[in-house]
Coordinates of C-alpha atoms and ligand atoms in Angstrom, one line a residue:
M1 CA 102.8 166.5 117.6
V2 CA 99.5 166.8 116.5
F3 CA 97.0 164.0 117.9
G4 CA 93.6 164.4 115.4
S5 CA 90.9 164.9 117.7
S6 CA 88.6 165.1 114.7
Y7 CA 89.7 161.2 114.2
F8 CA 88.6 160.3 117.4
G9 CA 85.2 161.6 116.7
T10 CA 84.9 160.1 113.6
L11 CA 85.6 156.7 115.3
G12 CA 83.3 157.5 118.2
R13 CA 80.3 157.8 115.5
C14 CA 81.5 154.7 113.5
F15 CA 81.2 152.9 116.8
G16 CA 77.8 152.7 116.6
F17 CA 77.3 151.3 113.6
F18 CA 79.9 148.5 114.3
R19 CA 78.6 147.0 117.1
G20 CA 76.3 144.7 115.4
L21 CA 79.0 142.9 113.4
L22 CA 81.0 141.7 116.5
P23 CA 80.0 138.8 119.1
A24 CA 77.9 139.4 122.1
D25 CA 78.3 142.7 123.4
P26 CA 82.2 142.4 124.0
I27 CA 82.3 146.1 122.5
G28 CA 80.6 147.1 125.8
Q29 CA 83.7 146.2 127.9
S30 CA 86.3 146.9 125.8
C31 CA 86.0 149.1 122.9
P32 CA 86.0 152.3 124.2
T33 CA 89.5 152.2 124.4
A34 CA 89.6 153.9 120.8
A35 CA 92.0 151.9 119.3
G36 CA 95.1 154.0 119.1
G37 CA 94.1 156.7 121.2
V38 CA 96.4 158.7 123.3
T39 CA 95.5 159.6 126.5
P40 CA 98.0 162.8 128.1
S41 CA 101.4 161.7 129.2
G42 CA 101.7 160.6 133.1
P43 CA 104.3 160.0 135.3
P44 CA 106.8 157.3 134.5
G45 CA 106.1 154.0 135.9
D46 CA 108.6 152.8 138.6
G47 CA 111.9 151.2 137.5
E48 CA 111.4 147.1 137.7
P49 CA 112.4 145.0 134.8
G50 CA 109.1 143.8 133.1
G51 CA 107.5 140.3 132.5
R52 CA 109.1 139.7 129.0
G53 CA 112.4 140.5 130.0
R54 CA 114.5 142.5 127.5
Y55 CA 111.3 144.4 126.9
H56 CA 111.8 146.5 129.9
R57 CA 112.9 150.3 128.6
G58 CA 114.1 152.6 130.9
M59 CA 111.6 153.2 133.8
S60 CA 108.5 151.1 132.9
T61 CA 106.9 148.5 130.6
V62 CA 103.8 147.4 129.0
S63 CA 103.7 144.2 130.8
Q64 CA 104.8 145.8 134.5
L65 CA 102.9 148.8 133.8
Q66 CA 99.8 149.2 136.0
P67 CA 96.7 148.6 134.2
S68 CA 95.5 152.4 134.3
T69 CA 92.4 154.0 133.3
T70 CA 91.3 155.4 129.8
P71 CA 87.8 156.9 129.3
G72 CA 86.4 153.7 128.4
G73 CA 88.1 151.4 131.2
G74 CA 90.8 149.6 129.3
S75 CA 94.3 149.6 130.1
T76 CA 96.9 151.8 128.9
F77 CA 100.6 151.8 128.5
D78 CA 103.3 154.4 128.5
S79 CA 106.5 155.1 125.7
L80 CA 109.1 156.4 126.9
D81 CA 112.1 159.0 125.8
P82 CA 115.2 156.4 125.7
A83 CA 117.6 159.3 126.8
T84 CA 115.4 160.7 129.3
G85 CA 113.0 158.3 130.5
E86 CA 110.0 161.1 130.3
V87 CA 106.9 159.5 128.6
V88 CA 106.4 160.6 124.8
G89 CA 102.5 159.3 125.1
T90 CA 100.0 157.3 126.8
F91 CA 98.4 154.4 124.7
P92 CA 95.9 151.7 125.1
V93 CA 96.6 148.2 125.1
D94 CA 93.9 147.0 122.8
D95 CA 92.7 143.5 122.8
D96 CA 91.6 140.8 120.5
V97 CA 87.6 142.3 120.4
V98 CA 89.2 145.8 119.4
V99 CA 91.4 144.4 117.2
R100 CA 89.1 142.4 115.4
Y101 CA 86.7 145.6 115.1
T102 CA 89.0 147.9 113.9
V103 CA 89.8 145.1 111.3
Q104 CA 86.3 145.2 110.7
R105 CA 86.0 148.7 110.1
A106 CA 88.8 148.3 108.0
R107 CA 87.7 146.3 105.7
A108 CA 84.4 148.2 105.4
A109 CA 86.7 150.7 104.1
A110 CA 88.6 148.8 101.9
G111 CA 85.9 148.1 98.9
W112 CA 85.7 152.0 98.5
W113 CA 89.5 152.0 98.3
R114 CA 89.5 149.3 96.1
D115 CA 87.1 150.7 94.0
L116 CA 88.6 154.0 93.5
G117 CA 91.1 152.3 90.9
F118 CA 94.8 153.2 90.8
A119 CA 94.3 157.4 89.8
G120 CA 92.1 157.7 92.4
R121 CA 94.6 155.9 94.8
A122 CA 97.6 157.2 94.0
R123 CA 96.0 160.6 94.2
H124 CA 95.4 160.0 97.9
L125 CA 99.0 158.4 98.4
N126 CA 100.1 161.5 96.6
A127 CA 98.2 163.8 99.0
Y128 CA 100.1 161.5 102.0
V129 CA 103.2 162.0 100.5
G130 CA 103.0 165.8 100.5
E131 CA 101.3 166.1 104.2
I132 CA 104.8 163.7 105.5
S133 CA 107.0 165.8 103.3
R134 CA 105.4 169.6 105.1
R135 CA 105.9 168.2 108.7
I136 CA 109.2 165.9 107.9
D137 CA 111.1 168.0 111.0
E138 CA 107.6 167.1 113.1
L139 CA 108.0 163.8 112.6
A140 CA 111.6 163.7 112.7
S141 CA 111.9 165.4 116.0
L142 CA 109.0 162.6 117.3
I143 CA 111.5 159.8 115.9
H144 CA 114.6 161.3 117.9
R145 CA 112.4 161.4 121.1
E146 CA 110.5 157.9 120.9
N147 CA 113.3 155.8 119.3
G148 CA 116.4 158.0 120.0
K149 CA 118.2 158.5 117.1
P150 CA 119.8 161.6 115.8
H151 CA 117.3 164.0 114.2
A152 CA 119.4 164.1 111.0
D153 CA 119.2 160.3 110.7
A154 CA 115.2 160.6 111.3
V155 CA 115.2 162.6 108.4
L156 CA 117.1 160.3 106.2
E157 CA 115.0 157.5 107.0
I158 CA 111.8 159.6 106.4
T159 CA 112.9 160.3 103.4
L160 CA 113.0 156.9 102.0
V161 CA 109.5 156.7 103.2
I162 CA 108.7 159.3 101.0
D163 CA 110.2 157.7 97.7
H164 CA 109.0 154.6 98.6
L165 CA 105.8 156.0 98.8
S166 CA 105.9 158.0 95.8
W167 CA 107.0 155.1 93.9
A168 CA 104.2 153.1 94.8
A169 CA 101.7 155.8 93.8
R170 CA 103.1 156.1 90.6
N171 CA 103.9 152.6 89.8
A172 CA 101.2 150.3 90.9
R173 CA 98.7 150.6 87.6
R174 CA 102.1 149.5 85.5
V175 CA 102.7 146.2 87.8
L176 CA 99.4 145.3 88.9
G177 CA 97.1 146.7 85.6
P178 CA 95.8 143.6 83.7
R179 CA 98.3 142.4 81.1
R180 CA 97.4 140.6 78.3
V181 CA 98.8 136.9 78.1
F182 CA 99.4 134.9 74.9
P183 CA 96.5 131.9 75.0
G184 CA 98.7 129.5 73.4
L185 CA 97.8 126.9 70.8
L186 CA 94.8 125.1 72.6
A187 CA 93.2 128.4 73.7
M188 CA 93.6 130.0 70.6
N189 CA 89.9 131.3 70.3
N190 CA 90.2 132.7 73.6
S191 CA 91.9 136.3 75.2
A192 CA 93.9 135.4 78.2
S193 CA 94.8 138.5 80.7
V194 CA 96.1 138.5 84.3
E195 CA 95.6 141.0 86.7
Y196 CA 96.5 141.6 90.5
Q197 CA 93.9 142.3 92.7
P198 CA 93.6 143.5 96.2
L199 CA 93.8 141.0 99.1
G200 CA 91.1 142.8 101.5
V201 CA 92.9 143.8 104.8
V202 CA 96.6 143.5 105.3
G203 CA 97.8 143.7 109.1
V204 CA 101.2 145.0 109.2
I205 CA 103.3 144.4 112.4
G206 CA 106.5 146.5 113.0
P207 CA 109.4 147.1 114.9
W208 CA 111.3 149.9 116.8
N209 CA 114.3 150.4 115.2
Y210 CA 113.3 151.9 112.1
P211 CA 109.7 153.0 113.0
V212 CA 108.6 154.8 109.6
F213 CA 111.0 153.4 107.0
T214 CA 110.1 149.6 108.1
P215 CA 106.3 149.6 108.2
I216 CA 106.0 152.0 105.9
G217 CA 107.5 149.2 103.3
S218 CA 104.9 146.9 103.3
I219 CA 101.8 149.8 104.6
A220 CA 102.9 151.7 101.3
Y221 CA 102.7 148.7 98.9
A222 CA 99.7 147.1 100.7
L223 CA 97.7 150.5 100.2
A224 CA 98.9 151.6 96.4
A225 CA 98.0 147.7 95.6
G226 CA 94.3 148.8 96.7
N227 CA 94.0 146.9 100.7
A228 CA 92.9 148.8 103.6
V229 CA 95.8 148.6 106.5
V230 CA 95.5 148.1 110.6
F231 CA 99.3 149.0 111.6
K232 CA 100.8 147.6 114.9
P233 CA 103.4 149.1 116.1
S234 CA 106.2 148.3 118.5
E235 CA 105.4 149.1 122.1
F236 CA 108.7 150.9 121.8
T237 CA 107.2 153.5 119.0
P238 CA 103.8 153.6 119.0
A239 CA 103.5 157.6 119.2
I240 CA 105.6 157.3 115.8
G241 CA 102.7 154.6 114.6
K242 CA 99.7 156.8 115.3
W243 CA 101.8 159.8 113.9
L244 CA 101.6 158.1 110.6
V245 CA 98.2 156.9 110.7
D246 CA 97.2 160.5 111.9
A247 CA 98.9 162.1 109.6
W248 CA 97.0 159.8 106.6
A249 CA 93.7 160.8 108.4
S250 CA 94.6 164.7 107.8
A251 CA 95.8 163.8 104.3
V252 CA 92.6 161.6 103.2
P253 CA 90.1 162.6 106.0
E254 CA 87.0 160.7 103.8
G255 CA 89.4 157.4 103.7
W256 CA 91.1 157.7 107.2
E257 CA 89.8 154.1 108.1
V258 CA 91.7 152.5 105.1
L259 CA 94.7 153.2 107.3
Q260 CA 94.5 152.3 111.4
L261 CA 96.0 151.5 114.5
V262 CA 95.9 149.3 117.3
T263 CA 98.3 149.6 120.3
G264 CA 99.9 146.9 123.2
S265 CA 102.0 144.3 123.0
G266 CA 102.9 141.1 121.9
A267 CA 99.4 139.8 122.7
T268 CA 97.5 143.0 120.4
G269 CA 99.8 141.4 117.4
A270 CA 99.1 138.1 117.9
A271 CA 95.6 139.1 118.1
L272 CA 96.0 140.9 115.0
C273 CA 97.2 137.6 113.5
R274 CA 93.7 136.1 114.5
S275 CA 91.7 139.2 113.5
G276 CA 90.3 137.9 110.1
V277 CA 92.8 140.1 108.0
D278 CA 93.7 138.4 104.7
K279 CA 97.4 138.8 104.9
L280 CA 99.9 139.7 107.9
A281 CA 103.1 141.8 107.0
F282 CA 105.5 141.0 110.2
T283 CA 108.6 142.7 110.3
G284 CA 110.8 141.7 113.7
S285 CA 112.6 138.8 115.1
A286 CA 113.1 135.3 113.7
R287 CA 111.8 134.1 117.3
T288 CA 108.7 136.6 117.0
G289 CA 108.2 135.3 113.5
R290 CA 107.5 132.2 114.1
Q291 CA 104.8 133.0 116.6
V292 CA 103.4 135.0 113.9
M293 CA 103.5 132.4 111.7
A294 CA 102.1 129.4 114.1
A295 CA 99.1 132.0 115.0
C296 CA 98.5 132.9 111.3
A297 CA 98.5 129.0 110.7
E298 CA 95.5 128.7 112.5
G299 CA 93.3 130.7 110.0
L300 CA 95.6 129.7 106.8
V301 CA 96.2 133.8 106.7
P302 CA 99.3 133.9 104.6
V303 CA 102.1 135.9 106.0
L304 CA 105.4 138.3 104.6
M305 CA 108.4 137.6 107.0
E306 CA 111.3 140.4 107.2
C307 CA 113.2 139.1 110.0
G308 CA 116.7 139.7 111.3
G309 CA 120.1 139.9 110.0
K310 CA 124.0 138.9 110.1
D311 CA 125.2 140.9 107.1
A312 CA 128.6 140.8 106.2
L313 CA 131.0 142.9 104.1
I314 CA 133.4 141.5 102.3
V315 CA 136.7 143.5 101.2
D316 CA 138.4 141.9 98.5
D317 CA 142.1 142.4 97.0
G318 CA 142.3 145.9 95.1
A319 CA 139.5 147.3 97.0
D320 CA 139.2 151.0 98.2
L321 CA 140.1 150.8 101.6
E322 CA 138.7 154.0 102.7
A323 CA 135.5 153.7 101.2
A324 CA 135.2 150.1 102.5
A325 CA 136.2 151.3 106.4
D326 CA 133.8 154.2 106.0
A327 CA 131.2 151.9 104.5
A328 CA 131.8 149.5 107.6
L329 CA 131.3 152.1 109.6
W330 CA 128.1 153.2 109.1
G331 CA 126.5 150.1 107.9
G332 CA 127.9 148.8 111.3
M333 CA 127.3 151.2 113.8
S334 CA 124.4 153.9 112.3
N335 CA 121.1 154.0 114.7
G336 CA 123.7 152.4 117.1
G337 CA 123.8 149.2 114.8
Q338 CA 120.2 148.4 115.1
T339 CA 119.5 148.3 112.1
C340 CA 118.4 144.6 110.3
I341 CA 120.3 145.1 107.5
G342 CA 123.3 147.0 109.2
I343 CA 126.8 144.8 108.7
E344 CA 128.0 143.2 111.8
R345 CA 131.1 140.9 110.2
V346 CA 134.0 141.9 108.0
Y347 CA 135.6 139.5 106.0
A348 CA 139.1 141.0 104.4
T349 CA 141.3 138.9 102.3
E350 CA 144.9 138.6 103.7
A351 CA 146.0 141.2 101.2
V352 CA 144.2 144.2 102.8
H353 CA 143.3 142.8 106.0
D354 CA 146.2 144.9 108.3
R355 CA 145.8 148.3 106.3
F356 CA 141.8 147.7 106.2
V357 CA 142.1 147.5 110.5
S358 CA 144.3 150.6 110.9
I359 CA 142.0 152.4 109.0
L360 CA 138.6 151.3 109.8
T361 CA 140.4 151.8 113.6
D362 CA 141.4 155.2 113.3
K363 CA 137.8 156.0 112.1
A364 CA 136.0 154.3 114.5
R365 CA 137.9 156.3 117.2
G366 CA 136.1 159.7 116.2
L367 CA 133.0 158.3 116.5
H368 CA 130.6 158.4 119.6
P369 CA 127.0 158.2 121.2
G370 CA 124.8 161.1 123.0
T371 CA 122.1 162.6 122.5
G372 CA 123.3 165.9 121.3
G373 CA 123.3 167.2 117.6
D374 CA 127.1 166.0 117.3
A375 CA 126.1 162.6 118.7
D376 CA 126.8 159.6 115.9
W377 CA 123.8 157.7 117.2
G378 CA 121.7 157.6 120.2
P379 CA 121.2 155.5 123.1
P380 CA 119.6 152.1 122.6
T381 CA 116.2 152.3 121.6
M382 CA 115.5 149.0 124.4
P383 CA 117.8 149.4 127.0
S384 CA 117.7 145.6 127.5
Q385 CA 119.4 145.1 124.3
T386 CA 122.8 146.4 126.2
E387 CA 122.8 142.8 127.9
V388 CA 122.6 141.0 124.4
I389 CA 125.8 143.2 123.1
R390 CA 127.6 142.6 126.3
R391 CA 127.5 138.8 126.3
H392 CA 128.6 138.4 122.7
L393 CA 131.5 141.2 123.0
D394 CA 132.7 138.7 126.3
D395 CA 131.8 135.6 124.5
A396 CA 134.1 137.3 121.2
I397 CA 136.9 137.9 123.9
G398 CA 136.0 134.5 126.1
H399 CA 137.2 132.6 122.3
G400 CA 140.3 134.4 122.0
G401 CA 138.8 137.5 120.1
R402 CA 140.3 140.6 120.8
A403 CA 138.8 144.5 120.8
V404 CA 140.8 147.0 118.9
V405 CA 138.3 149.8 119.9
G406 CA 135.9 149.6 122.6
G407 CA 134.8 146.4 124.4
P408 CA 132.3 145.8 126.8
G409 CA 132.9 148.4 128.8
T410 CA 131.5 150.9 126.6
V411 CA 128.3 149.0 127.0
S412 CA 125.7 151.0 128.8
T413 CA 122.3 152.1 128.7
G414 CA 122.8 155.6 128.2
G415 CA 124.5 154.8 124.7
V416 CA 127.2 152.2 123.6
G417 CA 130.5 153.3 122.2
P418 CA 132.0 151.8 118.9
T419 CA 133.6 148.3 119.2
I420 CA 135.9 146.5 116.3
L421 CA 136.7 143.0 116.9
V422 CA 139.5 140.9 115.4
G423 CA 140.4 137.2 116.1
V424 CA 136.9 136.2 116.4
P425 CA 136.0 132.4 115.9
E426 CA 133.1 131.6 113.7
H427 CA 131.3 129.8 116.1
S428 CA 131.3 133.0 118.7
T429 CA 127.6 134.6 119.3
A430 CA 129.1 137.3 118.2
V431 CA 129.6 136.0 114.6
T432 CA 126.7 133.9 114.7
E433 CA 123.4 135.8 116.2
E434 CA 122.2 139.4 115.9
T435 CA 124.0 141.8 118.0
F436 CA 122.0 144.8 117.4
G437 CA 125.2 147.3 118.5
P438 CA 127.7 149.3 117.2
T439 CA 129.8 146.6 116.8
L440 CA 132.2 144.7 113.8
T441 CA 134.0 141.4 113.9
V442 CA 136.5 141.7 111.3
T443 CA 138.4 138.3 110.0
Q444 CA 140.8 138.0 108.0
V445 CA 140.4 135.1 104.9
R446 CA 142.9 133.7 102.6
D447 CA 140.9 135.2 99.6
A448 CA 137.0 136.1 98.7
E449 CA 136.4 132.5 98.1
E450 CA 136.7 132.2 101.9
A451 CA 135.3 135.0 102.7
L452 CA 132.1 134.0 100.5
A453 CA 132.1 130.2 101.8
K454 CA 132.4 132.1 105.6
T455 CA 129.6 134.8 104.4
N456 CA 127.1 132.0 103.5
A457 CA 127.7 129.6 106.8
G458 CA 125.5 131.6 108.3
E459 CA 121.5 131.2 109.2
Y460 CA 120.6 134.8 108.3
G461 CA 120.7 135.8 104.5
L462 CA 119.4 139.4 104.8
G463 CA 121.6 142.1 103.0
G464 CA 125.3 142.2 102.6
A465 CA 128.3 144.5 100.8
V466 CA 131.6 143.7 98.6
F467 CA 134.2 146.2 98.1
A468 CA 136.2 145.0 95.4
R469 CA 138.9 146.2 92.8
S470 CA 136.3 147.0 90.2
R471 CA 132.2 146.9 89.3
A472 CA 132.2 143.5 87.4
R473 CA 134.5 141.6 90.3
G474 CA 132.2 142.8 92.9
I475 CA 129.1 142.1 91.0
E476 CA 130.1 138.1 90.4
L477 CA 131.0 137.9 94.1
A478 CA 127.5 139.6 95.1
R479 CA 125.6 137.0 93.1
R480 CA 126.8 134.3 95.1
M481 CA 126.3 135.8 98.6
R482 CA 123.6 133.8 100.2
S483 CA 121.4 137.1 100.6
G484 CA 118.3 139.0 99.1
M485 CA 119.8 142.3 98.5
T486 CA 123.8 143.2 97.9
S487 CA 125.1 146.6 97.5
V488 CA 128.8 146.4 95.5
N489 CA 131.3 149.4 96.8
S490 CA 128.8 150.5 99.2
V491 CA 126.2 149.8 101.8
V492 CA 122.6 149.9 102.1
T493 CA 121.9 151.2 98.8
F494 CA 119.0 148.5 97.6
A495 CA 117.4 150.3 100.3
F496 CA 117.3 153.4 99.0
I497 CA 116.0 152.7 95.5
P498 CA 112.0 151.6 95.5
G499 CA 112.4 149.7 92.6
L500 CA 114.0 146.8 93.7
P501 CA 113.0 144.3 95.9
F502 CA 114.0 144.1 99.8
G503 CA 113.8 140.9 101.8
G504 CA 115.9 137.7 103.1
V505 CA 116.5 134.2 102.7
G506 CA 116.3 131.3 105.6
E507 CA 116.4 132.9 109.1
S508 CA 116.1 136.5 107.2
G509 CA 112.5 135.2 106.2
F510 CA 110.8 135.2 103.0
G511 CA 108.3 138.0 100.7
R512 CA 109.7 140.8 99.2
I513 CA 108.4 144.3 99.9
H514 CA 109.3 147.5 97.5
G515 CA 109.3 147.2 94.0
P516 CA 106.9 145.5 91.5
D517 CA 107.6 142.5 93.6
G518 CA 106.5 144.2 97.0
L519 CA 103.4 145.4 95.1
R520 CA 102.5 141.6 94.2
E521 CA 103.3 140.6 96.9
F522 CA 99.8 142.1 98.7
T523 CA 97.7 141.3 95.9
R524 CA 96.5 137.9 94.5
P525 CA 97.2 136.9 90.8
H526 CA 93.6 136.6 89.2
A527 CA 93.5 135.0 85.5
I528 CA 90.6 135.4 83.0
T529 CA 89.9 134.2 79.8
A530 CA 87.6 135.2 77.6
Q531 CA 86.4 133.3 74.5
R532 CA 86.2 135.2 71.4
F533 CA 84.9 132.7 69.5
P534 CA 83.8 129.3 69.5
L535 CA 86.4 126.1 67.9
P536 CA 84.5 123.8 65.3
V537 CA 85.6 121.0 68.2
N538 CA 85.4 121.7 71.9
M539 CA 87.7 119.7 73.9
T540 CA 86.0 120.4 77.0
S541 CA 82.8 119.1 76.1
F542 CA 81.4 115.6 76.5
N543 CA 80.0 116.1 73.0
R544 CA 84.0 116.1 71.4
P545 CA 84.5 113.3 68.6
A546 CA 86.8 110.4 69.5
V547 CA 88.9 111.6 66.3
A548 CA 89.6 114.9 68.1
T549 CA 91.5 113.2 70.8
E550 CA 93.6 110.6 68.1
V551 CA 94.1 114.2 66.5
L552 CA 95.3 116.0 69.3
S553 CA 97.7 113.0 70.5
R554 CA 99.5 112.9 67.1
A555 CA 100.2 116.7 67.2
M556 CA 101.8 116.7 70.4
K557 CA 104.0 113.8 69.0
L558 CA 104.6 116.2 66.5
L559 CA 105.6 119.2 67.8
H560 CA 107.0 117.8 71.4
G561 CA 108.2 114.1 70.6
R562 CA 111.7 114.5 69.4
R563 CA 113.1 116.5 72.0
Ligands
NDP601 P1 110.0 141.3 118.1 O1 110.3 140.3 117.1 O2 110.8 141.6 119.3 O3 108.8 142.3 117.6 C1 108.5 142.8 116.4 C2 107.0 143.2 116.3 O4 106.2 141.8 116.8 C3 106.8 144.0 118.0 O5 106.0 145.2 117.4 C4 106.1 143.2 118.5 O6 105.2 144.2 119.7 C5 105.4 142.1 117.8 N1 105.4 141.0 118.6 C6 105.7 140.8 119.6 N2 105.3 139.2 120.3 C7 104.3 138.8 118.8 C8 103.5 138.0 118.9 N3 103.8 136.7 120.1 N4 102.7 138.1 118.2 C9 102.4 139.0 117.1 N5 103.4 140.5 117.4 C10 104.2 140.1 118.3 O7 111.4 142.3 117.3 P2 111.7 144.4 117.4 O8 110.8 144.8 117.6 O9 112.7 143.8 118.8 O10 112.6 144.7 116.4 C11 113.9 144.1 116.3 C12 113.9 143.1 115.0 O11 113.4 143.7 113.8 C13 115.3 142.5 114.7 O12 115.8 141.4 114.9 C14 115.8 143.3 113.2 O13 116.9 142.6 112.8 C15 113.9 143.1 112.4 N6 113.8 143.9 111.7 C16 113.9 143.3 110.5 C17 114.2 144.1 109.2 C18 113.6 143.5 108.0 O14 112.9 144.3 107.2 N7 113.6 142.2 107.6 C19 113.9 145.8 109.4 C20 113.7 146.0 110.7 C21 114.0 145.5 111.8 P3 105.8 144.8 121.4 O15 106.9 145.3 120.7 O16 104.9 145.5 121.4 O17 106.4 143.4 121.9

């Protein structure tokens, strides 16, 4: 892993300049932690669970770490390899002053970035794409170490990122550039156009489960739209976040401040919400999302919410059951089930249920977690998630469900084995709450109508999938699924297509990343009219004659009065 020392050299040079922008000498206390800096890895912390309960991981947590001292005196935290507990890197816990300072520095860079225009920005974004592509194996190895997922899955994740960055760079002008609009009868003497202008500085808060794909979903589109970005990765994957920001600095040295990093725990994220950013793009749980919204509301900062999911896969009469079972397993268990758009529930019609479960269980028995090259998924990135998985499995079985593969006994922090549950009632937490483990509930339903009713009864509405005898039948059912994205006869395919919007409804959040909607999400539409010639009668003047109102009134009656 390369941690750019020149990056910090430049950062150090910039400190003096920005000191004057901040309130009375807070910098003296906190700036020296150099947002995003890594100190040499130290020994792991002790083994007690941390203050946030679910946020202890392996041997230490942000909240429990003994504050240690960086060259500037701020506290730090370690990020750990979930498989071994070894320290991957040590990072500053950036406080509100450092966060605000970083945002101010980004704001100064945002003007340069905006003024480059679409072509200039595309050139730099393509240089970033090249940098990531050349170093794909290095990044994949880091993801494997810090997040725990198999190397091959990490490569797939980076591949999607490269595709999204390229698409955003290529399409920003087409989507956001000035567009002429028909001025209509009342303003026919004007030209009218709309253009989508950058917001300024966008704060991005990301989770740990897809530590590259998820934040880049916001970062790529925010940058292509002309914004600077300050990124706060999860406390579980800061080294990956730093890699992404350092790679930007290598690819675009003259514009390194356009994409910057702050690190720490939830408090650092909360500080980013209050730092003066022009928009906050959040990806994480709905619970934290509410806190982010509350903090952003203080400053009327607009938010994008990409929250959790409890996606369903519907298996309809006549579906290809081999393909459906294969997709259900990948959708539910790849990345150990730690996927916001992962399949957690399956509804199979009575005509296909038994055969489907038989194929599914045969295939599931061949899957296993681990850390070796043959493992299908890694250990849980956040070991405390095993408590949630166990609780859901216990609840399912306690309410009459049956584990036909796996069960609570397969849950351990070293790796969670595959579990298939049948006969689980709809009120069980295994059906209603996000489990985030390699588990599937399979429920027999009368027909696709009942499957849709049960799918749509959940509070979440992120993604989903339908397997049906034909594409047309699948699309008909997909349209009626209460979700932001649905794949027919495959799973999660919508995430592979950069031109499609990504986002959910209900507890899954609102707003969209990816595609034209994702680009517009990070802009403000600006309407511009320009008078081409004056009209003989000006209706927006105190000088207009009384008869003009009479003519206007008659014209409206003539044009619209007979509807
Ligand atoms: P969390 O909601 O716990 O955390 C998300 C991010 O918010 C982290 O960076 C976290 O920091 C930060 N954070 C925590 N508290 C605050 C706060 N008070 N103010 C501001 N930021 C804060 O989610 P997880 O990291 O556990 O990620 C898993 C969740 O993310 C799942 O629900 C999953 O479904 C969802 N997700 C949604 C996706 C989507 O596109 N819809 C994609 C991927 C995941 P820290 O980690 O340092 O505490």
